[in-house]
Tab-separated table of C-alpha atoms in Angstrom:
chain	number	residue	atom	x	y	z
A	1	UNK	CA	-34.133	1.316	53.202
A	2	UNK	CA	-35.176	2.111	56.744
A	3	UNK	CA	-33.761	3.608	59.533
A	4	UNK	CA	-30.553	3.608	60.555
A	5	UNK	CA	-30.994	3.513	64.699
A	6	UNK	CA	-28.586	2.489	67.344
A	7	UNK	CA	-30.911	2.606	69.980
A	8	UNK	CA	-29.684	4.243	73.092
A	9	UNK	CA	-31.023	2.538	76.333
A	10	UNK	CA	-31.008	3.518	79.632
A	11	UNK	CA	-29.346	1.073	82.674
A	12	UNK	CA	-32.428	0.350	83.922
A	13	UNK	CA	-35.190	0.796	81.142
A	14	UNK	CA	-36.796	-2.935	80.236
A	15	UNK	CA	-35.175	-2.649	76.994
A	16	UNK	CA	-31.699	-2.723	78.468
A	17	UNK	CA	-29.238	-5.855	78.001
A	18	UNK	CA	-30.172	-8.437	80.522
A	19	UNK	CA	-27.424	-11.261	81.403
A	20	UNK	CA	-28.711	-14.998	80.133
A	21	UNK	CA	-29.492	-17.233	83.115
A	22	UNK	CA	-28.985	-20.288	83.788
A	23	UNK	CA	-31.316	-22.685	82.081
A	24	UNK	CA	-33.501	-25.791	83.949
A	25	UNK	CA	-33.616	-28.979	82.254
A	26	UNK	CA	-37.570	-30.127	81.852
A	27	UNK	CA	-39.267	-33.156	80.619
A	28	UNK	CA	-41.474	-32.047	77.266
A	29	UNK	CA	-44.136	-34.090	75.713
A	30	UNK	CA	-45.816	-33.993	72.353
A	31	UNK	CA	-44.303	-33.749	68.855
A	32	UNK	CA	-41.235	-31.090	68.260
A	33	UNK	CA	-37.710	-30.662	68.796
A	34	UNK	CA	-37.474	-30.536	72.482
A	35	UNK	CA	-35.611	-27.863	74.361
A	36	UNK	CA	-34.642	-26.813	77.716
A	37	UNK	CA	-36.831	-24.442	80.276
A	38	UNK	CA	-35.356	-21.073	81.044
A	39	UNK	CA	-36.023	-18.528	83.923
A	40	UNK	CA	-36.639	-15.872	81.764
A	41	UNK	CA	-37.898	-15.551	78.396
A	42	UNK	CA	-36.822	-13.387	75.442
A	43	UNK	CA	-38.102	-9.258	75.017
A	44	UNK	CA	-35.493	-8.333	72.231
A	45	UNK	CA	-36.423	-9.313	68.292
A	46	UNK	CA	-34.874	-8.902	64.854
A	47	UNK	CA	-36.007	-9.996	61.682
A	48	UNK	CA	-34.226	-9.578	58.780
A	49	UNK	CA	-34.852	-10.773	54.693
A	50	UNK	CA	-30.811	-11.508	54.361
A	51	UNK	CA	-31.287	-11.645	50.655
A	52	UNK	CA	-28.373	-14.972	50.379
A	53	UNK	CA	-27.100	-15.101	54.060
A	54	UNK	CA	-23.933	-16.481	52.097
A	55	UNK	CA	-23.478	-13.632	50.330
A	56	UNK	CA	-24.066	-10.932	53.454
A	57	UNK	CA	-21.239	-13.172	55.375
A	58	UNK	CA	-19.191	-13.116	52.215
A	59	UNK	CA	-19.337	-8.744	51.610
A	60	UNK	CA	-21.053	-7.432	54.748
A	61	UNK	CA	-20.918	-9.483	57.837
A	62	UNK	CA	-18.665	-6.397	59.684
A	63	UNK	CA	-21.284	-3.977	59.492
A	64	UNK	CA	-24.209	-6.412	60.144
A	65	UNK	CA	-22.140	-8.313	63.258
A	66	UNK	CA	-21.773	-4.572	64.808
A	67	UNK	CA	-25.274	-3.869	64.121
A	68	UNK	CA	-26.625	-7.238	66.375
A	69	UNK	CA	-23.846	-6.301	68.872
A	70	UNK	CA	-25.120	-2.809	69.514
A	71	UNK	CA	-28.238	-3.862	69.609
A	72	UNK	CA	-28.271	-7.743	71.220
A	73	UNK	CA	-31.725	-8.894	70.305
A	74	UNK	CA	-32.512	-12.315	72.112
A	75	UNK	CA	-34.428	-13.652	68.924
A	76	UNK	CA	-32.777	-13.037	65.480
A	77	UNK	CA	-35.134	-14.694	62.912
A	78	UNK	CA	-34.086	-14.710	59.200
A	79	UNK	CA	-35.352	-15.172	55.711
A	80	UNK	CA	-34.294	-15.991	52.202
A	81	UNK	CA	-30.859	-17.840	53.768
A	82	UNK	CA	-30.507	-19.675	49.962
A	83	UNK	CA	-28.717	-22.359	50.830
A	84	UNK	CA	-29.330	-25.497	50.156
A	85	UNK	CA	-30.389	-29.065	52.691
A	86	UNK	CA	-28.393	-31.548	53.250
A	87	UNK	CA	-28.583	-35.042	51.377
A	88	UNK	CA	-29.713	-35.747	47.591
A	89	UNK	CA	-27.713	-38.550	45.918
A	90	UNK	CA	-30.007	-41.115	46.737
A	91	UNK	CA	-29.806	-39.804	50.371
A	92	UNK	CA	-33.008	-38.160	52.095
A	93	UNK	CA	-33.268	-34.466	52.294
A	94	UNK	CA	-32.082	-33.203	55.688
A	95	UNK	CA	-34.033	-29.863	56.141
A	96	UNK	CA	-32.484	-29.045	59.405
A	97	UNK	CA	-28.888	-29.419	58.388
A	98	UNK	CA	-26.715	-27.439	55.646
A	99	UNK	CA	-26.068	-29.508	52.432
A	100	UNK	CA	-22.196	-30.118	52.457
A	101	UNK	CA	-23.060	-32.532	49.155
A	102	UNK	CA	-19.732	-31.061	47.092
A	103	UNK	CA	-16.616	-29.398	47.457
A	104	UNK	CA	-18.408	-25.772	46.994
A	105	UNK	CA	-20.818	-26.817	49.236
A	106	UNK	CA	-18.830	-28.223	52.389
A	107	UNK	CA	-16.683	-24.585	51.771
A	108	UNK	CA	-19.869	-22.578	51.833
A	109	UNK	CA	-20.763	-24.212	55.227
A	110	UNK	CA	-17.828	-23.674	56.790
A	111	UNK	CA	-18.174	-20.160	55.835
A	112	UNK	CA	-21.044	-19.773	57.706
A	113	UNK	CA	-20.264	-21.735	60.531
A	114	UNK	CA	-17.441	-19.810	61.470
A	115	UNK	CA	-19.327	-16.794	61.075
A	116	UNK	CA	-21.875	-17.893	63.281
A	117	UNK	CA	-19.226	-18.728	65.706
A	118	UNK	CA	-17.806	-15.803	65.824
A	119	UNK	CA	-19.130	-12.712	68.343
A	120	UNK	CA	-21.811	-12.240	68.935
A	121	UNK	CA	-23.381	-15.048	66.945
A	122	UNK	CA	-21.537	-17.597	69.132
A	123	UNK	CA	-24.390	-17.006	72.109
A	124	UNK	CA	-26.629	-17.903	69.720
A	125	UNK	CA	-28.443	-21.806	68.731
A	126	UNK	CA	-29.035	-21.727	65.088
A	127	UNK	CA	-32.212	-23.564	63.878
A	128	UNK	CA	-32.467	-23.684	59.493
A	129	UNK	CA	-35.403	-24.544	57.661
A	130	UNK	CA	-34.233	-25.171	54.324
A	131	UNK	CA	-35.025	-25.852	50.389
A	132	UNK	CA	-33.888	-28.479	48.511
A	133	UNK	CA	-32.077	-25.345	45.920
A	134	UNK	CA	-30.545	-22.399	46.938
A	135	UNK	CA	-34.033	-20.831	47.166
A	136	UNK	CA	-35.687	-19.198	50.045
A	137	UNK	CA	-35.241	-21.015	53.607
A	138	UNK	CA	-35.672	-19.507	57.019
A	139	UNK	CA	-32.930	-19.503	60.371
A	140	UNK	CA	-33.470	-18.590	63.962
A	141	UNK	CA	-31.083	-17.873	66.063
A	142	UNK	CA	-31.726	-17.604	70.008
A	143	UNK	CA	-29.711	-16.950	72.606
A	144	UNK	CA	-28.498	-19.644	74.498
A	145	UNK	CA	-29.771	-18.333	77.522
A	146	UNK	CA	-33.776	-18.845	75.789
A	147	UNK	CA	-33.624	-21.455	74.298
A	148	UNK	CA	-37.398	-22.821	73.082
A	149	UNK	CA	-39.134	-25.300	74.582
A	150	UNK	CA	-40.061	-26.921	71.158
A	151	UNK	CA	-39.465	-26.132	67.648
A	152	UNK	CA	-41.651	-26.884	64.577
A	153	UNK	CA	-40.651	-26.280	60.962
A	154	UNK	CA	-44.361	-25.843	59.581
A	155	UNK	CA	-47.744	-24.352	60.828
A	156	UNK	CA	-48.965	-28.040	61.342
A	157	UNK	CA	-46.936	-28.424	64.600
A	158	UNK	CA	-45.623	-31.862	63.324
A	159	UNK	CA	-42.216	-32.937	64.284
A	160	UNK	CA	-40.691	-34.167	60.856
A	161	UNK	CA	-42.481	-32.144	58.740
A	162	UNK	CA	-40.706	-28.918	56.862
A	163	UNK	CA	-43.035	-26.091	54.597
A	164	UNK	CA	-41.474	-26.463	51.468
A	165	UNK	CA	-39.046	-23.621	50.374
A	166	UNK	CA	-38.224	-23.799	54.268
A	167	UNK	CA	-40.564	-20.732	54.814
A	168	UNK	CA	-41.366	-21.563	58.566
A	169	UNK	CA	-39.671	-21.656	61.969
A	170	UNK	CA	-42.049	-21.806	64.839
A	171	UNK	CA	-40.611	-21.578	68.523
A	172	UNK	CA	-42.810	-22.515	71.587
A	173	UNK	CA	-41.796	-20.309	74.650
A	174	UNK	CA	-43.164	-20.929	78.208
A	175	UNK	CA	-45.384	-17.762	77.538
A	176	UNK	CA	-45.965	-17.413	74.151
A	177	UNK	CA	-44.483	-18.792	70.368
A	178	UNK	CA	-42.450	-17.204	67.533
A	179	UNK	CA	-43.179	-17.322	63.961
A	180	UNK	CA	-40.605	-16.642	61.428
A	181	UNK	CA	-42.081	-17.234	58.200
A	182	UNK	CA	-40.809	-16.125	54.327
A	183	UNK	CA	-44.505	-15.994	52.924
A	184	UNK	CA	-44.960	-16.719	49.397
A	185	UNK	CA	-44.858	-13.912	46.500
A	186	UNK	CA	-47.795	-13.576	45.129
A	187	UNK	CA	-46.221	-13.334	41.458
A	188	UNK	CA	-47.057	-11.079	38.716
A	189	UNK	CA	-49.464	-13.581	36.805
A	190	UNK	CA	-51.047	-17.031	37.741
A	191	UNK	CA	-48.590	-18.856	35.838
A	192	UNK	CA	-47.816	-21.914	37.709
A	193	UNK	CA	-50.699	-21.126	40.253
A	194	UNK	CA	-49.025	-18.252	41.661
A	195	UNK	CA	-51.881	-16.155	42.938
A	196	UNK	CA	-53.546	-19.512	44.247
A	197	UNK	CA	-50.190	-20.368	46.218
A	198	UNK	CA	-50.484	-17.289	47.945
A	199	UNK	CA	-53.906	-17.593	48.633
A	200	UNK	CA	-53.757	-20.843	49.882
A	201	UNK	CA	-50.976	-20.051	52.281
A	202	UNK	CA	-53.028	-16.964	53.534
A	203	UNK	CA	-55.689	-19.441	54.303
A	204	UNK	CA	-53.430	-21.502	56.159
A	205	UNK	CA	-52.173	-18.816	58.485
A	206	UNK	CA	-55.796	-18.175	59.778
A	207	UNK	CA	-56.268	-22.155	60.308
A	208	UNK	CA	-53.016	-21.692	61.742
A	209	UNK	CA	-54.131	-18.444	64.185
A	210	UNK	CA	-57.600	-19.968	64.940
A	211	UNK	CA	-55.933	-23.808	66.304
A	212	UNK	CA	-52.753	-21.600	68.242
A	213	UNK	CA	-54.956	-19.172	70.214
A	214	UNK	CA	-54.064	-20.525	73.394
A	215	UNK	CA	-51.333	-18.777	73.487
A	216	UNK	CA	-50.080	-15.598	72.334
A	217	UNK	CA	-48.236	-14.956	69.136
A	218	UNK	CA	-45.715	-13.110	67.490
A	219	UNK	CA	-45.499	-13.526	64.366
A	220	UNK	CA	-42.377	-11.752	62.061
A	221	UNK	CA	-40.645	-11.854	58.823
A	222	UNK	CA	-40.614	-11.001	55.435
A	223	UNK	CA	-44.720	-11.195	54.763
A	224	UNK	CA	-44.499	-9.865	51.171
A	225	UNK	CA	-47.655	-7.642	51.816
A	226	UNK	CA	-47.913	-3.890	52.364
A	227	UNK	CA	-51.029	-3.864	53.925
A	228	UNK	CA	-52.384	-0.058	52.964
A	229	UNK	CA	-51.142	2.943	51.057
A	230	UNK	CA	-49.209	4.266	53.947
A	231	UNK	CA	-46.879	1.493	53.222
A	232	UNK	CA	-45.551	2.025	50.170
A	233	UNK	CA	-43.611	5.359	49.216
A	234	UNK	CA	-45.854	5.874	45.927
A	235	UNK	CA	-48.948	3.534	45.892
A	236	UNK	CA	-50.287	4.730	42.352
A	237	UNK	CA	-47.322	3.278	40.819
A	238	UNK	CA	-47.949	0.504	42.695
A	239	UNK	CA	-51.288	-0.390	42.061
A	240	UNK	CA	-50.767	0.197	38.487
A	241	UNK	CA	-47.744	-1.895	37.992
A	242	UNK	CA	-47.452	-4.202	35.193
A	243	UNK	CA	-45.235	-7.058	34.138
A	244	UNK	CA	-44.322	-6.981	30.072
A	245	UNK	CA	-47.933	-4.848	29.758
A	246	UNK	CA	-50.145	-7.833	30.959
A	247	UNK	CA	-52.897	-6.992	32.961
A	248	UNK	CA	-54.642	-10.161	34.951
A	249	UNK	CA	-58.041	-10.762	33.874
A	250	UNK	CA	-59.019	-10.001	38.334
A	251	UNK	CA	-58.768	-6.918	38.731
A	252	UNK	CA	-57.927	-7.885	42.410
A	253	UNK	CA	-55.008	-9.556	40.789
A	254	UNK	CA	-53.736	-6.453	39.199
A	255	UNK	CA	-50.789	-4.580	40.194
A	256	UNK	CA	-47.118	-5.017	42.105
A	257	UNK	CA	-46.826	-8.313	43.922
A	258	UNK	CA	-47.355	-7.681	47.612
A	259	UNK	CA	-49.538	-5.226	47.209
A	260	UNK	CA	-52.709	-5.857	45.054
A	261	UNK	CA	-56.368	-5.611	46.212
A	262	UNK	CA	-56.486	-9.453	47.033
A	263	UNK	CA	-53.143	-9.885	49.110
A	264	UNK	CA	-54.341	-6.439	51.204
A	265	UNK	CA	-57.436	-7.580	51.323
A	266	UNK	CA	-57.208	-11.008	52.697
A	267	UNK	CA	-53.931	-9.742	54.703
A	268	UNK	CA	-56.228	-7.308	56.903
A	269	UNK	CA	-58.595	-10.600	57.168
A	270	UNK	CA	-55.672	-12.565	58.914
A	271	UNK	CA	-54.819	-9.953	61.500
A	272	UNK	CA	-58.727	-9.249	62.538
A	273	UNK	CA	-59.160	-12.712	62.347
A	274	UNK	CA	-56.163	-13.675	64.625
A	275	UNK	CA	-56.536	-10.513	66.769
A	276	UNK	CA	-53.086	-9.450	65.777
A	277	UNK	CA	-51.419	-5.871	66.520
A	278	UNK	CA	-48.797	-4.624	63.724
A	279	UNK	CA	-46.600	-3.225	66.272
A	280	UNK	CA	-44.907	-0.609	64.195
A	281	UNK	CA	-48.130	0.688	63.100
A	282	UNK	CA	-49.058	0.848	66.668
A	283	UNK	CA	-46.390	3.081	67.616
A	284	UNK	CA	-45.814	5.022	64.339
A	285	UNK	CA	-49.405	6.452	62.746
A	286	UNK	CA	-47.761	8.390	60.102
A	287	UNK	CA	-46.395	7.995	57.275
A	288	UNK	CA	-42.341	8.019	57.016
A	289	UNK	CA	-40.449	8.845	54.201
A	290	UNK	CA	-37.277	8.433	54.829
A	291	UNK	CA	-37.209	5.403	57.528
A	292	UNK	CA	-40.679	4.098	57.205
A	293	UNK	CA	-40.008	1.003	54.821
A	294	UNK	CA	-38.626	-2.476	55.070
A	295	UNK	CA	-37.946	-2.941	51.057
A	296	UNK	CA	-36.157	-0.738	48.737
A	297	UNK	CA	-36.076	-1.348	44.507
A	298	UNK	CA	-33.061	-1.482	42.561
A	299	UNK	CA	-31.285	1.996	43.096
A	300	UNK	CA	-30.938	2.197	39.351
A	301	UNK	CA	-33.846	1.903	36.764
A	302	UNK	CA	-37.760	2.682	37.234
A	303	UNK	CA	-37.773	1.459	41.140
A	304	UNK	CA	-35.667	3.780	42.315
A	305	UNK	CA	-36.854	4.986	44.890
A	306	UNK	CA	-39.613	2.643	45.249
A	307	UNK	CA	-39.783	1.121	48.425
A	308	UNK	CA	-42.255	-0.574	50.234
A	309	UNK	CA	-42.937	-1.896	54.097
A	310	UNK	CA	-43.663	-5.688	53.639
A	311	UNK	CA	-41.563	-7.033	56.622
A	312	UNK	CA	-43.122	-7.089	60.249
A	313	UNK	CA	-43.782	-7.514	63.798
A	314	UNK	CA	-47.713	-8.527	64.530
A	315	UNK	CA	-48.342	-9.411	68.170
A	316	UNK	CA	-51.258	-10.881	69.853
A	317	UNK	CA	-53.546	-7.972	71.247
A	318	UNK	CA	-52.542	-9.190	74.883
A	319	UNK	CA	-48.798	-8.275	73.884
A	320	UNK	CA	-49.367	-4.627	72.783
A	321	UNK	CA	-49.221	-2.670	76.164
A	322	UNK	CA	-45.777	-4.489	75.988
A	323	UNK	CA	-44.374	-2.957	73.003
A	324	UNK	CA	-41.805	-0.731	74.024
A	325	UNK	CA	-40.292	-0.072	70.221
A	326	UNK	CA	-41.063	-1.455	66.759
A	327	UNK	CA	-37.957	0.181	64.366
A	328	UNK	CA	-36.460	-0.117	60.536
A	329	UNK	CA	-33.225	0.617	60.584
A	330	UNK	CA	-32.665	1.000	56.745
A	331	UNK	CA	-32.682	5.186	55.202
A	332	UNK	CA	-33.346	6.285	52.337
A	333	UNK	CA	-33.078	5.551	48.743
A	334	UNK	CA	-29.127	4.316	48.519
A	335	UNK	CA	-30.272	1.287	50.799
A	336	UNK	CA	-28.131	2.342	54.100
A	337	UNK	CA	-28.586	0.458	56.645
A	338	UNK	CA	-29.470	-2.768	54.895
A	339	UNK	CA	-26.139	-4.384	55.251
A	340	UNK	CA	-26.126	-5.532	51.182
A	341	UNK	CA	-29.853	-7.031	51.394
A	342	UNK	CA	-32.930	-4.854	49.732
A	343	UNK	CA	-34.559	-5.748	52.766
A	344	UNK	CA	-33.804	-4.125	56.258
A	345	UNK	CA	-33.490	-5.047	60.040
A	346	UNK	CA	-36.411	-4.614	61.816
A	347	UNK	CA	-36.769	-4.940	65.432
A	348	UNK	CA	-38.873	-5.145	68.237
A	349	UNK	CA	-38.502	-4.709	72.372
A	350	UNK	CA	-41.024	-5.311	74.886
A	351	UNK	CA	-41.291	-4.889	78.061
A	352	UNK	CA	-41.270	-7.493	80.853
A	353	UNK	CA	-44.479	-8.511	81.548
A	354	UNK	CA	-45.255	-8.845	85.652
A	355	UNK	CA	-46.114	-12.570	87.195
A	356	UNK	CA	-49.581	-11.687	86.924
A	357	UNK	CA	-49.771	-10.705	83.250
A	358	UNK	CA	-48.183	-13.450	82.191
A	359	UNK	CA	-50.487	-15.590	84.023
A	360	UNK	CA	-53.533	-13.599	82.381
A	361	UNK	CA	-52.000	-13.989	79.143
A	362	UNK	CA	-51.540	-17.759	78.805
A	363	UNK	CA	-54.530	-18.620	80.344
A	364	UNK	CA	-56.802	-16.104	77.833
């Protein structure tokens, strides 16, 4: 649903393809999956809500494989992969590792790992974070070239542990970390404890923000949240959405998922509160209709033409001079762009910071 953009860079402009280098070997210490020490450190992002990776390798892996080539972020984060982990049977869950449990299974995995071997995904390590169903779950993929320091599948920064659903990836960089997290729908009613899921998650993000401060941040995926009316193509419809006619007895409860007064609300908290930048607000102030949302309804029936902006790029406030380009490459109403998902690309450059910035901005 948002813009369609093949960016066009210029030989020498910070955004422009840089060669991987030759990584160091280092000795880590603490909890994690431990990783190798490069030279240089990534400025090109993606994040994308695949909607079933299976089924985007399956019908639309063409279009999306020329989409990374022309572009060739460093960092491609994804959500909503849907596949399941590894072990069950009396065997302990593998979160890290593709379930190859059946026949269907083991076929679905090779699928995907020959797509992923294929160019340009082949440059790439792959880290999964995944359910125990085919349900939610988060990748990475990194160049080899950048290749984290650590990696930590929760927002506790403990080495074993996985969010369940698989909603968190969390690279450690020499200068600052990645967050790829699938954050929680806030549901329709609080069947289940829906709207206290989501409220409990947004409370761990700030614990989260607050312990990780040493460091800048920047934090992307699908965040189920559009954070004010310029986010959504019609916010009355919105904020008067119902599900079946029930209305929940909070008013700050009441309207479409991922955007009601409480999500909004406690969503603007968490980026004062972490002294976060959304980087495509930064760069684009107004409102656009045709390429200015990450989510797009069903193209037939009542959301037609209902789209919203809940996926994102926030960035520490010492990373926003840095921002060279914050983009959604889905258009329009017919989802193009979107490479089969209802979800979007959305990417991010910055520019290389000097010695002496990034000095400044791990020691701040």
């Amino acid at each position: 649903m948002k813009r369609f953009f093949k960016p066009i860079e210029k030989e020498n402009s910070p955004a422009a393809k840089k060669p991987c280098l030759s990584p160091e070997k280092r000795d880590g210490d603490g909890d994690g999956v431990e990783e190798e020490k490069n030279q240089n450190e990534p400025s090109k992002f993606m994040t994308w809500n695949a909607n079933s990776f299976l089924l985007r390798v399956k019908n639309d892996w063409s279009q999306f494989s020329k989409f990374v080539s022309d572009f060739d972020p460093d960092v491609i984060a994804i959500q909503e992969v849907r596949m399941p982990a590894a072990g069950g049977k009396g065997k302990p869950k593998n979160h890290e590792e593709l379930s190859d449990d059946t026949k269907v299974l083991r076929e679905e995995k090779q699928i995907l790992t020959r797509a992923l071997s294929s160019p340009p995904f082949g440059n790439y390590g792959v880290w999964w974070s995944l359910a125990d169903s085919k349900y939610a779950g988060t990748a990475l993929l990194v160049k080899k070239c950048f290749k984290p320091r650590k990696v930590y599948f929760n927002l506790d920064k403990l080495a074993s542990k996985h969010e369940p659903d698989g909603r968190v990836i969390l690279a450690e960089f020499e200068t600052f970390r990645l967050l790829n997290t699938y954050s929680p729908n806030n549901g329709w009613k609080d069947e289940e404890n829906a709207f206290q899921r989501r409220r409990k998650w947004d409370k761990r993000i700030v614990e989260f923000l607050n312990k990780t401060s040493d460091k800048p941040l920047i934090w992307c995926g699908d965040l189920n949240v559009s954070h004010e009316e310029i986010d959504v193509s019609h916010p009355e419809f919105f904020a008067t959405a119902k599900l079946n006619g029930y209305v929940p007895p909070n008013k700050e409860d009441c309207g479409q998922p991922g955007f009601t007064p409480s999500e909004r609300g406690h969503f603007g908290a968490t980026i004062k509160e972490g002294r976060l930048v959304d980087a495509y607000r930064y760069l684009h102030k107004e409102q656009e209709m045709e390429s200015g949302f990450s989510w797009s309804g069903n193209p037939i029936g009542k959301y037609r033409g209902k789209r919203m902006r809940i996926d994102y790029f926030l960035v520490s406030e010492q990373l926003k001079d840095r921002i060279v380009s914050c983009k959604m490459h889905g258009r329009g109403i017919e989802l193009e762009g979107f490479h089969g998902s209802d979800h979007c690309p959305v990417t991010l450059e910055l520019s290389k910071p000097s010695s002496e910035m990034e000095q400044n901005q791990v020691s701040n």
